Amino acid sequence: MKIAVFGAGISGVSISQLLKDRHNVSLFELQGKIGGLIKCERINDCLFHKIGGHVFNSKNQKVLDWFWSFFNKEDEFISAKRNAKV
């Protein structure tokens, strides 16, 4: 099946990654860089979030493992204990 995903933010990239082995997935992004609201940039070996602080959470361990495989969680992120509920 051919699937078009519009927007290469975390949701678009994630669903594209999950579907790519079973389907012909095309991912489209208007901006010159993927990431959407969580896009960041490395400057002088430091990771900067250009749009503000964002938190990534998932209950799916495969999604978490895939996401964190792109970063050094201990060196590039600051952890804060929170008790937020949605």
Coordinates of C-alpha atoms in Angstrom, one line a residue:
M1 CA 0.0 0.0 0.0
K2 CA 1.2 3.5 -0.8
I3 CA 1.0 5.9 2.2
A4 CA 1.7 9.6 2.3
V5 CA 2.6 11.2 5.6
F6 CA 2.5 15.0 5.8
G7 CA 4.7 16.6 8.4
A8 CA 8.1 15.3 9.6
G9 CA 7.6 16.1 13.3
I10 CA 7.9 13.4 15.9
S11 CA 4.5 11.9 15.0
G12 CA 5.1 11.9 11.2
V13 CA 8.6 10.4 11.6
S14 CA 7.4 7.8 14.1
I15 CA 4.5 6.5 12.1
S16 CA 6.6 6.5 8.9
Q17 CA 9.3 4.5 10.7
L18 CA 6.7 2.0 12.0
L19 CA 5.0 1.5 8.6
K20 CA 8.0 1.5 6.3
D21 CA 8.7 -2.3 6.5
R22 CA 5.2 -3.2 5.3
H23 CA 4.2 -0.3 3.1
N24 CA 5.6 2.2 0.5
V25 CA 5.7 5.3 2.7
S26 CA 6.5 8.8 1.5
L27 CA 7.2 11.4 4.1
F28 CA 6.7 15.1 3.2
E29 CA 8.0 18.1 5.2
L30 CA 7.5 21.8 4.3
Q31 CA 10.5 23.0 6.3
G32 CA 14.1 22.3 5.4
K33 CA 14.6 20.1 8.5
I34 CA 12.7 17.4 10.2
G35 CA 11.7 17.5 13.8
G36 CA 8.6 19.8 14.0
L37 CA 8.3 21.1 17.6
I38 CA 11.2 19.0 18.9
K39 CA 13.7 19.9 16.2
C40 CA 17.1 20.9 17.6
E41 CA 20.5 21.9 16.3
R42 CA 24.1 21.0 17.4
I43 CA 26.2 24.1 17.9
N44 CA 29.8 23.7 19.2
D45 CA 28.9 20.2 20.3
C46 CA 25.9 21.3 22.3
L47 CA 22.3 20.4 21.6
F48 CA 20.0 23.4 21.4
H49 CA 16.2 23.2 21.2
K50 CA 15.3 26.1 18.9
I51 CA 11.6 26.2 19.6
G52 CA 11.6 25.8 23.4
G53 CA 11.7 23.0 25.9
H54 CA 9.7 19.9 24.9
V55 CA 9.3 16.6 26.5
F56 CA 9.0 13.3 24.7
N57 CA 7.0 10.5 26.4
S58 CA 5.6 7.2 25.2
K59 CA 4.3 4.1 26.9
N60 CA 5.6 2.0 23.9
Q61 CA 9.2 0.8 24.6
K62 CA 9.9 0.3 20.9
V63 CA 9.1 4.0 20.2
L64 CA 11.2 5.1 23.1
D65 CA 14.1 3.0 22.1
W66 CA 13.9 4.3 18.5
F67 CA 13.6 8.0 19.6
W68 CA 16.5 7.9 22.1
S69 CA 18.7 6.1 19.7
F70 CA 19.4 9.5 18.0
F71 CA 20.6 11.2 21.2
N72 CA 22.8 10.7 24.2
K73 CA 20.1 11.1 26.8
E74 CA 22.5 11.5 29.8
D75 CA 24.8 14.1 28.1
E76 CA 22.3 16.1 25.9
F77 CA 19.2 16.3 28.1
I78 CA 18.3 17.6 31.5
S79 CA 15.9 15.4 33.5
A80 CA 13.3 17.0 35.7
K81 CA 11.0 15.0 38.0
R82 CA 7.4 16.0 37.4
N83 CA 4.0 14.8 38.3
A84 CA 2.0 16.1 35.4
K85 CA -1.3 14.4 34.3
V86 CA -3.2 14.7 31.1

